[in-house]
PDB file of C-alpha atoms in Angstrom:
ATOM      1  CA  UNK A   9     114.881 264.683  37.014  1.00 90.00           C
ATOM      2  CA  UNK A  10     114.639 260.878  36.931  1.00 96.00           C
ATOM      3  CA  UNK A  11     112.402 259.839  34.059  1.00 97.00           C
ATOM      4  CA  UNK A  12     110.010 262.668  34.847  1.00 95.00           C
ATOM      5  CA  UNK A  13     110.036 262.132  38.610  1.00 96.00           C
ATOM      6  CA  UNK A  14     111.556 264.734  40.905  1.00 95.00           C
ATOM      7  CA  UNK A  15     112.089 263.435  44.443  1.00 95.00           C
ATOM      8  CA  UNK A  16     111.892 265.723  47.460  1.00 93.00           C
ATOM      9  CA  UNK A  17     115.476 264.782  48.376  1.00 96.00           C
ATOM     10  CA  UNK A  18     118.570 264.081  46.306  1.00 98.00           C
ATOM     11  CA  UNK A  19     119.533 261.241  48.611  1.00 98.00           C
ATOM     12  CA  UNK A  20     118.600 257.696  47.583  1.00 98.00           C
ATOM     13  CA  UNK A  21     118.825 255.115  50.328  1.00 97.00           C
ATOM     14  CA  UNK A  22     119.377 251.369  50.244  1.00 97.00           C
ATOM     15  CA  UNK A  23     117.419 249.133  52.592  1.00 96.00           C
ATOM     16  CA  UNK A  24     119.889 246.304  53.313  1.00 95.00           C
ATOM     17  CA  UNK A  25     121.865 245.399  56.393  1.00 95.00           C
ATOM     18  CA  UNK A  26     120.066 247.413  59.080  1.00 96.00           C
ATOM     19  CA  UNK A  27     120.109 246.048  62.622  1.00 95.00           C
ATOM     20  CA  UNK A  28     116.281 245.812  62.661  1.00 94.00           C
ATOM     21  CA  UNK A  29     113.239 246.629  60.527  1.00 94.00           C
ATOM     22  CA  UNK A  30     112.307 249.382  62.972  1.00 95.00           C
ATOM     23  CA  UNK A  31     115.700 251.054  62.547  1.00 96.00           C
ATOM     24  CA  UNK A  32     115.374 250.760  58.775  1.00 96.00           C
ATOM     25  CA  UNK A  33     111.972 252.440  58.896  1.00 96.00           C
ATOM     26  CA  UNK A  34     113.235 255.241  61.137  1.00 97.00           C
ATOM     27  CA  UNK A  35     116.412 255.713  59.080  1.00 98.00           C
ATOM     28  CA  UNK A  36     114.410 256.140  55.875  1.00 98.00           C
ATOM     29  CA  UNK A  37     112.265 258.762  57.564  1.00 97.00           C
ATOM     30  CA  UNK A  38     115.246 260.584  59.109  1.00 98.00           C
ATOM     31  CA  UNK A  39     117.164 260.649  55.820  1.00 97.00           C
ATOM     32  CA  UNK A  40     114.349 262.387  53.984  1.00 97.00           C
ATOM     33  CA  UNK A  41     115.030 260.100  51.008  1.00 97.00           C
ATOM     34  CA  UNK A  42     112.318 260.031  48.383  1.00 95.00           C
ATOM     35  CA  UNK A  43     113.669 256.980  46.567  1.00 97.00           C
ATOM     36  CA  UNK A  44     114.711 253.699  48.197  1.00 97.00           C
ATOM     37  CA  UNK A  45     116.251 250.606  46.650  1.00 97.00           C
ATOM     38  CA  UNK A  46     115.403 246.960  47.187  1.00 97.00           C
ATOM     39  CA  UNK A  47     116.242 243.578  45.747  1.00 96.00           C
ATOM     40  CA  UNK A  48     114.398 240.462  44.649  1.00 95.00           C
ATOM     41  CA  UNK A  49     115.200 237.384  46.659  1.00 94.00           C
ATOM     42  CA  UNK A  50     113.757 233.953  47.311  1.00 93.00           C
ATOM     43  CA  UNK A  51     110.499 234.212  49.196  1.00 81.00           C
ATOM     44  CA  UNK A  52     110.991 232.600  52.571  1.00 78.00           C
ATOM     45  CA  UNK A  53     107.897 233.807  54.372  1.00 72.00           C
ATOM     46  CA  UNK A  54     109.370 237.016  55.820  1.00 75.00           C
ATOM     47  CA  UNK A  55     108.483 239.105  52.768  1.00 80.00           C
ATOM     48  CA  UNK A  56     105.118 240.397  53.993  1.00 84.00           C
ATOM     49  CA  UNK A  57     106.578 242.576  56.744  1.00 88.00           C
ATOM     50  CA  UNK A  58     109.077 244.126  54.373  1.00 91.00           C
ATOM     51  CA  UNK A  59     106.382 244.841  51.795  1.00 90.00           C
ATOM     52  CA  UNK A  60     104.368 246.667  54.471  1.00 91.00           C
ATOM     53  CA  UNK A  61     107.442 248.682  55.421  1.00 93.00           C
ATOM     54  CA  UNK A  62     108.025 249.668  51.794  1.00 92.00           C
ATOM     55  CA  UNK A  63     104.441 250.808  51.400  1.00 92.00           C
ATOM     56  CA  UNK A  64     104.447 252.755  54.648  1.00 93.00           C
ATOM     57  CA  UNK A  65     107.658 254.588  53.705  1.00 94.00           C
ATOM     58  CA  UNK A  66     105.829 256.538  51.023  1.00 94.00           C
ATOM     59  CA  UNK A  67     109.027 256.400  48.930  1.00 96.00           C
ATOM     60  CA  UNK A  68     109.334 255.678  45.251  1.00 97.00           C
ATOM     61  CA  UNK A  69     110.803 252.180  44.866  1.00 97.00           C
ATOM     62  CA  UNK A  70     113.883 251.396  42.797  1.00 97.00           C
ATOM     63  CA  UNK A  71     114.380 247.611  42.524  1.00 97.00           C
ATOM     64  CA  UNK A  72     117.881 246.408  41.715  1.00 97.00           C
ATOM     65  CA  UNK A  73     119.446 243.445  39.948  1.00 97.00           C
ATOM     66  CA  UNK A  74     122.131 243.072  42.614  1.00 95.00           C
ATOM     67  CA  UNK A  75     124.156 239.901  42.444  1.00 92.00           C
ATOM     68  CA  UNK A  76     123.501 239.238  38.773  1.00 95.00           C
ATOM     69  CA  UNK A  77     126.630 238.280  36.850  1.00 95.00           C
ATOM     70  CA  UNK A  78     125.150 238.032  33.358  1.00 97.00           C
ATOM     71  CA  UNK A  79     122.895 240.131  31.163  1.00 97.00           C
ATOM     72  CA  UNK A  80     120.353 237.297  30.994  1.00 97.00           C
ATOM     73  CA  UNK A  81     120.058 237.049  34.790  1.00 96.00           C
ATOM     74  CA  UNK A  82     119.672 240.809  35.120  1.00 97.00           C
ATOM     75  CA  UNK A  83     117.035 240.953  32.373  1.00 98.00           C
ATOM     76  CA  UNK A  84     114.995 238.174  34.002  1.00 97.00           C
ATOM     77  CA  UNK A  85     115.264 239.879  37.387  1.00 97.00           C
ATOM     78  CA  UNK A  86     114.126 243.204  35.919  1.00 98.00           C
ATOM     79  CA  UNK A  87     111.092 241.592  34.322  1.00 98.00           C
ATOM     80  CA  UNK A  88     110.169 239.930  37.614  1.00 97.00           C
ATOM     81  CA  UNK A  89     110.581 243.214  39.483  1.00 97.00           C
ATOM     82  CA  UNK A  90     108.331 245.063  37.053  1.00 97.00           C
ATOM     83  CA  UNK A  91     105.534 242.575  37.561  1.00 97.00           C
ATOM     84  CA  UNK A  92     105.931 242.536  41.341  1.00 95.00           C
ATOM     85  CA  UNK A  93     106.228 246.241  41.945  1.00 94.00           C
ATOM     86  CA  UNK A  94     104.362 247.720  39.022  1.00 94.00           C
ATOM     87  CA  UNK A  95     107.310 249.936  38.088  1.00 95.00           C
ATOM     88  CA  UNK A  96     109.502 250.078  35.015  1.00 97.00           C
ATOM     89  CA  UNK A  97     112.316 251.532  37.099  1.00 98.00           C
ATOM     90  CA  UNK A  98     115.288 249.223  37.448  1.00 98.00           C
ATOM     91  CA  UNK A  99     118.695 249.791  38.984  1.00 98.00           C
ATOM     92  CA  UNK A 100     120.681 247.698  36.569  1.00 98.00           C
ATOM     93  CA  UNK A 101     123.665 245.970  38.124  1.00 97.00           C
ATOM     94  CA  UNK A 102     125.652 243.378  36.239  1.00 97.00           C
ATOM     95  CA  UNK A 103     128.666 242.458  38.293  1.00 95.00           C
ATOM     96  CA  UNK A 104     131.902 241.547  36.579  1.00 94.00           C
ATOM     97  CA  UNK A 105     134.104 240.601  39.521  1.00 90.00           C
ATOM     98  CA  UNK A 106     133.015 238.796  42.659  1.00 87.00           C
ATOM     99  CA  UNK A 107     135.759 240.467  44.707  1.00 87.00           C
ATOM    100  CA  UNK A 108     135.628 244.087  43.539  1.00 87.00           C
ATOM    101  CA  UNK A 109     131.925 243.994  42.551  1.00 90.00           C
ATOM    102  CA  UNK A 110     132.999 246.102  39.587  1.00 93.00           C
ATOM    103  CA  UNK A 111     130.235 246.371  36.984  1.00 95.00           C
ATOM    104  CA  UNK A 112     130.754 244.471  33.724  1.00 97.00           C
ATOM    105  CA  UNK A 113     130.366 247.244  31.122  1.00 97.00           C
ATOM    106  CA  UNK A 114     129.772 244.888  28.194  1.00 97.00           C
ATOM    107  CA  UNK A 115     127.021 242.847  29.843  1.00 97.00           C
ATOM    108  CA  UNK A 116     125.572 246.054  31.314  1.00 98.00           C
ATOM    109  CA  UNK A 117     125.193 247.615  27.886  1.00 98.00           C
ATOM    110  CA  UNK A 118     123.727 244.414  26.463  1.00 98.00           C
ATOM    111  CA  UNK A 119     121.120 244.247  29.239  1.00 98.00           C
ATOM    112  CA  UNK A 120     120.374 247.974  29.035  1.00 98.00           C
ATOM    113  CA  UNK A 121     119.639 247.725  25.307  1.00 98.00           C
ATOM    114  CA  UNK A 122     117.145 244.894  25.844  1.00 98.00           C
ATOM    115  CA  UNK A 123     115.436 246.514  28.829  1.00 98.00           C
ATOM    116  CA  UNK A 124     115.181 250.008  27.317  1.00 98.00           C
ATOM    117  CA  UNK A 125     113.617 248.446  24.207  1.00 98.00           C
ATOM    118  CA  UNK A 126     111.065 246.767  26.477  1.00 98.00           C
ATOM    119  CA  UNK A 127     110.115 250.118  27.984  1.00 98.00           C
ATOM    120  CA  UNK A 128     112.079 249.868  31.227  1.00 98.00           C
ATOM    121  CA  UNK A 129     113.464 253.052  32.754  1.00 98.00           C
ATOM    122  CA  UNK A 130     117.001 251.957  33.449  1.00 98.00           C
ATOM    123  CA  UNK A 131     119.360 253.305  36.124  1.00 98.00           C
ATOM    124  CA  UNK A 132     122.664 251.676  35.115  1.00 98.00           C
ATOM    125  CA  UNK A 133     125.309 251.107  37.789  1.00 97.00           C
ATOM    126  CA  UNK A 134     128.526 251.727  35.882  1.00 97.00           C
ATOM    127  CA  UNK A 135     132.151 252.707  35.955  1.00 96.00           C
ATOM    128  CA  UNK A 136     132.880 256.345  35.077  1.00 96.00           C
ATOM    129  CA  UNK A 137     133.879 255.460  31.497  1.00 97.00           C
ATOM    130  CA  UNK A 138     132.691 258.188  29.116  1.00 98.00           C
ATOM    131  CA  UNK A 139     132.261 255.942  26.082  1.00 98.00           C
ATOM    132  CA  UNK A 140     130.213 253.477  28.108  1.00 98.00           C
ATOM    133  CA  UNK A 141     128.074 256.392  29.258  1.00 98.00           C
ATOM    134  CA  UNK A 142     127.504 257.489  25.672  1.00 98.00           C
ATOM    135  CA  UNK A 143     126.527 253.975  24.613  1.00 98.00           C
ATOM    136  CA  UNK A 144     124.119 253.655  27.524  1.00 98.00           C
ATOM    137  CA  UNK A 145     122.491 256.962  26.607  1.00 98.00           C
ATOM    138  CA  UNK A 146     122.237 255.786  22.986  1.00 98.00           C
ATOM    139  CA  UNK A 147     120.573 252.606  24.286  1.00 98.00           C
ATOM    140  CA  UNK A 148     117.902 254.744  25.942  1.00 98.00           C
ATOM    141  CA  UNK A 149     119.156 255.340  29.493  1.00 98.00           C
ATOM    142  CA  UNK A 150     118.129 258.785  30.744  1.00 98.00           C
ATOM    143  CA  UNK A 151     120.080 258.466  33.996  1.00 98.00           C
ATOM    144  CA  UNK A 152     123.639 257.259  34.606  1.00 98.00           C
ATOM    145  CA  UNK A 153     124.956 255.994  37.928  1.00 98.00           C
ATOM    146  CA  UNK A 154     128.764 255.941  38.129  1.00 98.00           C
ATOM    147  CA  UNK A 155     130.327 254.304  41.153  1.00 97.00           C
ATOM    148  CA  UNK A 156     132.167 256.371  43.719  1.00 96.00           C
ATOM    149  CA  UNK A 157     134.161 253.360  44.931  1.00 94.00           C
ATOM    150  CA  UNK A 158     133.518 249.614  45.226  1.00 93.00           C
ATOM    151  CA  UNK A 159     130.198 248.711  46.855  1.00 92.00           C
ATOM    152  CA  UNK A 160     130.365 248.730  50.623  1.00 90.00           C
ATOM    153  CA  UNK A 161     133.959 249.991  50.726  1.00 93.00           C
ATOM    154  CA  UNK A 162     133.238 253.443  52.119  1.00 93.00           C
ATOM    155  CA  UNK A 163     136.204 254.896  50.216  1.00 95.00           C
ATOM    156  CA  UNK A 164     134.311 257.873  48.816  1.00 95.00           C
ATOM    157  CA  UNK A 165     135.079 259.289  45.360  1.00 97.00           C
ATOM    158  CA  UNK A 166     138.067 257.166  44.396  1.00 95.00           C
ATOM    159  CA  UNK A 167     138.395 258.720  40.938  1.00 96.00           C
ATOM    160  CA  UNK A 168     137.200 262.228  41.643  1.00 97.00           C
ATOM    161  CA  UNK A 169     138.860 263.823  38.612  1.00 96.00           C
ATOM    162  CA  UNK A 170     137.376 261.233  36.260  1.00 97.00           C
ATOM    163  CA  UNK A 171     133.965 261.842  37.820  1.00 98.00           C
ATOM    164  CA  UNK A 172     134.437 265.571  37.352  1.00 97.00           C
ATOM    165  CA  UNK A 173     135.177 264.942  33.672  1.00 97.00           C
ATOM    166  CA  UNK A 174     132.079 262.783  33.424  1.00 98.00           C
ATOM    167  CA  UNK A 175     129.920 265.523  34.934  1.00 98.00           C
ATOM    168  CA  UNK A 176     131.275 267.956  32.349  1.00 98.00           C
ATOM    169  CA  UNK A 177     130.792 265.460  29.508  1.00 98.00           C
ATOM    170  CA  UNK A 178     127.121 264.801  30.304  1.00 98.00           C
ATOM    171  CA  UNK A 179     125.752 268.205  31.336  1.00 97.00           C
ATOM    172  CA  UNK A 180     122.153 267.256  30.546  1.00 97.00           C
ATOM    173  CA  UNK A 181     122.012 263.666  31.809  1.00 98.00           C
ATOM    174  CA  UNK A 182     121.082 263.159  35.474  1.00 98.00           C
ATOM    175  CA  UNK A 183     124.106 261.576  37.161  1.00 98.00           C
ATOM    176  CA  UNK A 184     123.908 259.720  40.454  1.00 98.00           C
ATOM    177  CA  UNK A 185     126.937 258.632  42.466  1.00 98.00           C
ATOM    178  CA  UNK A 186     126.114 255.068  43.416  1.00 96.00           C
ATOM    179  CA  UNK A 187     128.147 253.022  45.866  1.00 93.00           C
ATOM    180  CA  UNK A 188     131.308 253.498  47.858  1.00 95.00           C
ATOM    181  CA  UNK A 189     130.190 256.503  49.896  1.00 97.00           C
ATOM    182  CA  UNK A 190     131.264 256.112  53.513  1.00 97.00           C
ATOM    183  CA  UNK A 191     130.866 259.533  55.109  1.00 98.00           C
ATOM    184  CA  UNK A 192     128.524 262.510  54.754  1.00 98.00           C
ATOM    185  CA  UNK A 193     131.496 264.673  53.698  1.00 98.00           C
ATOM    186  CA  UNK A 194     132.005 262.380  50.683  1.00 98.00           C
ATOM    187  CA  UNK A 195     128.357 262.632  49.700  1.00 98.00           C
ATOM    188  CA  UNK A 196     128.540 266.380  50.094  1.00 98.00           C
ATOM    189  CA  UNK A 197     131.604 266.547  47.879  1.00 98.00           C
ATOM    190  CA  UNK A 198     129.756 264.669  45.132  1.00 98.00           C
ATOM    191  CA  UNK A 199     126.880 267.120  45.378  1.00 98.00           C
ATOM    192  CA  UNK A 200     129.229 270.116  45.363  1.00 98.00           C
ATOM    193  CA  UNK A 201     130.720 268.728  42.135  1.00 97.00           C
ATOM    194  CA  UNK A 202     127.313 268.956  40.547  1.00 98.00           C
ATOM    195  CA  UNK A 203     126.077 265.379  40.687  1.00 98.00           C
ATOM    196  CA  UNK A 204     122.323 265.187  40.779  1.00 98.00           C
ATOM    197  CA  UNK A 205     121.984 262.692  43.602  1.00 98.00           C
ATOM    198  CA  UNK A 206     123.786 260.144  45.744  1.00 98.00           C
ATOM    199  CA  UNK A 207     122.760 256.558  46.397  1.00 98.00           C
ATOM    200  CA  UNK A 208     124.138 254.824  49.461  1.00 97.00           C
ATOM    201  CA  UNK A 209     123.320 252.057  51.885  1.00 97.00           C
ATOM    202  CA  UNK A 210     126.094 250.585  54.012  1.00 96.00           C
ATOM    203  CA  UNK A 211     127.302 253.875  55.482  1.00 97.00           C
ATOM    204  CA  UNK A 212     123.906 254.343  57.110  1.00 98.00           C
ATOM    205  CA  UNK A 213     122.989 250.718  57.798  1.00 97.00           C
ATOM    206  CA  UNK A 214     126.308 249.926  59.530  1.00 97.00           C
ATOM    207  CA  UNK A 215     126.643 253.146  61.497  1.00 97.00           C
ATOM    208  CA  UNK A 216     126.568 252.944  65.265  1.00 98.00           C
ATOM    209  CA  UNK A 217     123.353 254.973  65.079  1.00 98.00           C
ATOM    210  CA  UNK A 218     121.771 254.431  61.660  1.00 98.00           C
ATOM    211  CA  UNK A 219     118.985 256.935  62.248  1.00 98.00           C
ATOM    212  CA  UNK A 220     121.411 259.685  63.257  1.00 98.00           C
ATOM    213  CA  UNK A 221     123.650 258.885  60.293  1.00 98.00           C
ATOM    214  CA  UNK A 222     120.682 258.925  57.932  1.00 98.00           C
ATOM    215  CA  UNK A 223     119.850 262.430  59.125  1.00 98.00           C
ATOM    216  CA  UNK A 224     123.495 263.485  58.701  1.00 98.00           C
ATOM    217  CA  UNK A 225     123.559 262.223  55.110  1.00 98.00           C
ATOM    218  CA  UNK A 226     120.264 263.928  54.315  1.00 98.00           C
ATOM    219  CA  UNK A 227     121.639 267.261  55.494  1.00 98.00           C
ATOM    220  CA  UNK A 228     125.025 266.766  53.791  1.00 98.00           C
ATOM    221  CA  UNK A 229     123.378 266.066  50.453  1.00 98.00           C
ATOM    222  CA  UNK A 230     121.176 269.104  50.794  1.00 98.00           C
ATOM    223  CA  UNK A 231     124.100 271.343  51.813  1.00 98.00           C
ATOM    224  CA  UNK A 232     126.226 270.056  48.950  1.00 98.00           C
ATOM    225  CA  UNK A 233     123.499 270.806  46.441  1.00 98.00           C
ATOM    226  CA  UNK A 234     122.988 274.299  47.856  1.00 98.00           C
ATOM    227  CA  UNK A 235     126.740 274.906  47.586  1.00 98.00           C
ATOM    228  CA  UNK A 236     126.772 273.747  43.980  1.00 98.00           C
ATOM    229  CA  UNK A 237     123.883 276.008  43.082  1.00 97.00           C
ATOM    230  CA  UNK A 238     125.469 278.934  44.905  1.00 98.00           C
ATOM    231  CA  UNK A 239     128.713 278.537  42.929  1.00 97.00           C
ATOM    232  CA  UNK A 240     131.942 277.573  44.644  1.00 96.00           C
ATOM    233  CA  UNK A 241     134.911 279.914  44.487  1.00 94.00           C
ATOM    234  CA  UNK A 242     137.789 278.708  42.324  1.00 92.00           C
ATOM    235  CA  UNK A 243     140.850 277.508  44.260  1.00 91.00           C
ATOM    236  CA  UNK A 244     143.959 279.699  44.071  1.00 92.00           C
ATOM    237  CA  UNK A 245     147.623 278.853  44.357  1.00 92.00           C
ATOM    238  CA  UNK A 246     148.486 281.839  46.530  1.00 92.00           C
ATOM    239  CA  UNK A 247     146.968 283.594  49.502  1.00 91.00           C
ATOM    240  CA  UNK A 248     144.670 286.529  48.819  1.00 87.00           C
ATOM    241  CA  UNK A 249     143.760 288.679  51.841  1.00 86.00           C
ATOM    242  CA  UNK A 250     140.071 288.652  52.562  1.00 90.00           C
ATOM    243  CA  UNK A 251     140.236 291.823  54.682  1.00 90.00           C
ATOM    244  CA  UNK A 252     140.736 294.970  52.551  1.00 89.00           C
ATOM    245  CA  UNK A 253     144.186 296.561  52.702  1.00 85.00           C
ATOM    246  CA  UNK A 254     142.723 299.956  51.760  1.00 89.00           C
ATOM    247  CA  UNK A 255     142.397 302.196  54.798  1.00 90.00           C
ATOM    248  CA  UNK A 256     144.807 300.223  56.916  1.00 90.00           C
ATOM    249  CA  UNK A 257     146.601 302.246  59.578  1.00 93.00           C
ATOM    250  CA  UNK A 258     150.395 302.664  59.703  1.00 91.00           C
ATOM    251  CA  UNK A 259     151.207 301.419  63.148  1.00 93.00           C
ATOM    252  CA  UNK A 260     154.698 300.113  62.674  1.00 90.00           C
TER     253      UNK A 260
ATOM    254  CA  UNK B  20     108.276 214.537  40.027  1.00 94.00           C
ATOM    255  CA  UNK B  21     111.528 215.932  41.359  1.00 96.00           C
ATOM    256  CA  UNK B  22     112.152 219.593  40.737  1.00 96.00           C
ATOM    257  CA  UNK B  23     114.334 222.334  42.141  1.00 97.00           C
ATOM    258  CA  UNK B  24     112.420 225.060  44.022  1.00 97.00           C
ATOM    259  CA  UNK B  25     114.420 228.081  45.146  1.00 96.00           C
ATOM    260  CA  UNK B  26     117.578 226.011  45.172  1.00 95.00           C
ATOM    261  CA  UNK B  27     116.158 223.017  47.038  1.00 95.00           C
ATOM    262  CA  UNK B  28     115.278 219.657  45.556  1.00 96.00           C
ATOM    263  CA  UNK B  29     111.647 218.763  46.236  1.00 96.00           C
ATOM    264  CA  UNK B  30     109.084 216.187  45.138  1.00 96.00           C
ATOM    265  CA  UNK B  31     105.887 217.737  43.857  1.00 96.00           C
ATOM    266  CA  UNK B  32     102.563 216.559  42.526  1.00 94.00           C
ATOM    267  CA  UNK B  33     101.974 219.877  40.777  1.00 96.00           C
ATOM    268  CA  UNK B  34     101.704 219.818  37.003  1.00 96.00           C
ATOM    269  CA  UNK B  35     101.947 223.559  36.409  1.00 97.00           C
ATOM    270  CA  UNK B  36     103.674 226.524  37.952  1.00 97.00           C
ATOM    271  CA  UNK B  37     100.350 227.809  39.316  1.00 97.00           C
ATOM    272  CA  UNK B  38      99.650 224.465  40.999  1.00 97.00           C
ATOM    273  CA  UNK B  39     103.122 224.464  42.537  1.00 97.00           C
ATOM    274  CA  UNK B  40     102.576 227.898  44.107  1.00 97.00           C
ATOM    275  CA  UNK B  41      99.268 226.672  45.522  1.00 96.00           C
ATOM    276  CA  UNK B  42     100.775 223.404  46.779  1.00 96.00           C
ATOM    277  CA  UNK B  43     103.600 225.259  48.541  1.00 95.00           C
ATOM    278  CA  UNK B  44     101.252 227.920  50.014  1.00 93.00           C
ATOM    279  CA  UNK B  45     102.857 230.934  48.332  1.00 93.00           C
ATOM    280  CA  UNK B  46     100.816 234.126  48.183  1.00 92.00           C
ATOM    281  CA  UNK B  47     100.586 234.076  44.382  1.00 93.00           C
ATOM    282  CA  UNK B  48     100.024 237.820  44.065  1.00 92.00           C
ATOM    283  CA  UNK B  49     103.093 238.700  46.126  1.00 92.00           C
ATOM    284  CA  UNK B  50     105.712 236.730  44.226  1.00 95.00           C
ATOM    285  CA  UNK B  51     107.308 236.685  40.790  1.00 96.00           C
ATOM    286  CA  UNK B  52     108.275 233.440  39.106  1.00 97.00           C
ATOM    287  CA  UNK B  53     110.928 232.127  36.750  1.00 97.00           C
ATOM    288  CA  UNK B  54     111.263 228.688  35.195  1.00 97.00           C
ATOM    289  CA  UNK B  55     114.708 227.534  34.072  1.00 97.00           C
ATOM    290  CA  UNK B  56     115.965 231.116  34.240  1.00 95.00           C
ATOM    291  CA  UNK B  57     113.128 232.582  32.159  1.00 96.00           C
ATOM    292  CA  UNK B  58     110.523 234.952  33.635  1.00 97.00           C
ATOM    293  CA  UNK B  59     107.006 233.516  33.668  1.00 98.00           C
ATOM    294  CA  UNK B  60     104.397 236.299  33.921  1.00 98.00           C
ATOM    295  CA  UNK B  61     101.467 235.786  36.292  1.00 97.00           C
ATOM    296  CA  UNK B  62      98.861 235.045  33.578  1.00 97.00           C
ATOM    297  CA  UNK B  63     101.028 232.278  32.115  1.00 98.00           C
ATOM    298  CA  UNK B  64     101.621 230.320  35.332  1.00 98.00           C
ATOM    299  CA  UNK B  65      98.504 228.183  34.916  1.00 97.00           C
ATOM    300  CA  UNK B  66      99.517 227.149  31.404  1.00 97.00           C
ATOM    301  CA  UNK B  67     103.220 226.647  32.161  1.00 97.00           C
ATOM    302  CA  UNK B  68     103.881 222.943  32.726  1.00 97.00           C
ATOM    303  CA  UNK B  69     106.642 221.704  35.002  1.00 97.00           C
ATOM    304  CA  UNK B  70     109.051 218.998  33.959  1.00 97.00           C
ATOM    305  CA  UNK B  71     111.339 216.726  35.947  1.00 97.00           C
ATOM    306  CA  UNK B  72     114.439 218.663  36.933  1.00 96.00           C
ATOM    307  CA  UNK B  73     112.755 222.045  36.369  1.00 97.00           C
ATOM    308  CA  UNK B  74     114.448 224.947  38.135  1.00 97.00           C
ATOM    309  CA  UNK B  75     111.779 227.176  39.642  1.00 97.00           C
ATOM    310  CA  UNK B  76     112.503 230.489  41.332  1.00 97.00           C
ATOM    311  CA  UNK B  77     109.853 232.238  43.423  1.00 96.00           C
ATOM    312  CA  UNK B  78     111.006 235.718  44.404  1.00 96.00           C
ATOM    313  CA  UNK B  79     109.670 238.657  46.358  1.00 94.00           C
ATOM    314  CA  UNK B  80     110.929 242.116  47.312  1.00 94.00           C
ATOM    315  CA  UNK B  81     113.649 242.021  49.953  1.00 94.00           C
ATOM    316  CA  UNK B  82     116.208 244.373  51.443  1.00 93.00           C
ATOM    317  CA  UNK B  83     118.702 245.659  48.895  1.00 93.00           C
ATOM    318  CA  UNK B  84     121.112 248.467  48.159  1.00 92.00           C
TER     319      UNK B  84
END
């Protein structure tokens, strides 16, 4: 599904902002996630414990370029991540606006071209623009990650119809909704729409009970996928009785 | 010489990136390095000289979304 790797769960979980390392560890386990994200930051001596936690999770690691505002910064970060973690996977974020954290599509494409040519397996964090998606695929991306809503906003699928069009436009490219998911129902909706996976962080990390919320998201993602595979009924404008009229008694 | 290490100005006697990591007690196998915004792979640290005003970044995996 993702560059030849099929995770046990279609939920990807971020590792930032948890109240404690123990809660992070338990939330990863409760979510069932097979892929977790991480960043590269200045080593201040507390890195060893986190590295142990990553190893113990048993999850496939997806390093990000969070916070990078230029293609050059993101490319350097990706190269550093590959050496550190021994993986060519990179969640490519190039932020265009400090306030909205909206990805910069031009710098994203520039960085994706360089990294794909260097053999990286790029997961680009992008807007739901179809042309951008096509260019990223041409550059060598085999996964696309459109945003649901701005990072950390919890607004859900802000442009649901555009995302639906994107799903239809790229039937054979794995699509992951990345960012903006605030509630399990929103994750489930994305899965019902046929997205291949959901990546989220804040909704679990900032929940009153992160472990319970992680479990809720794991189940929502699974239910949404099952619903998609089972085929949802088309909506209708008018009521249609579900109980047969045939054989009904005349009692009036 | 004066350099910038992870955003802080420091005085160092190290001549190369590898010597700097040793001087500052970093676990060299657990970090990735960049000099002036350019990635320096592990095998090149010992042959990468520092210069006054160099901007060195020493990074490791941390929490992220």
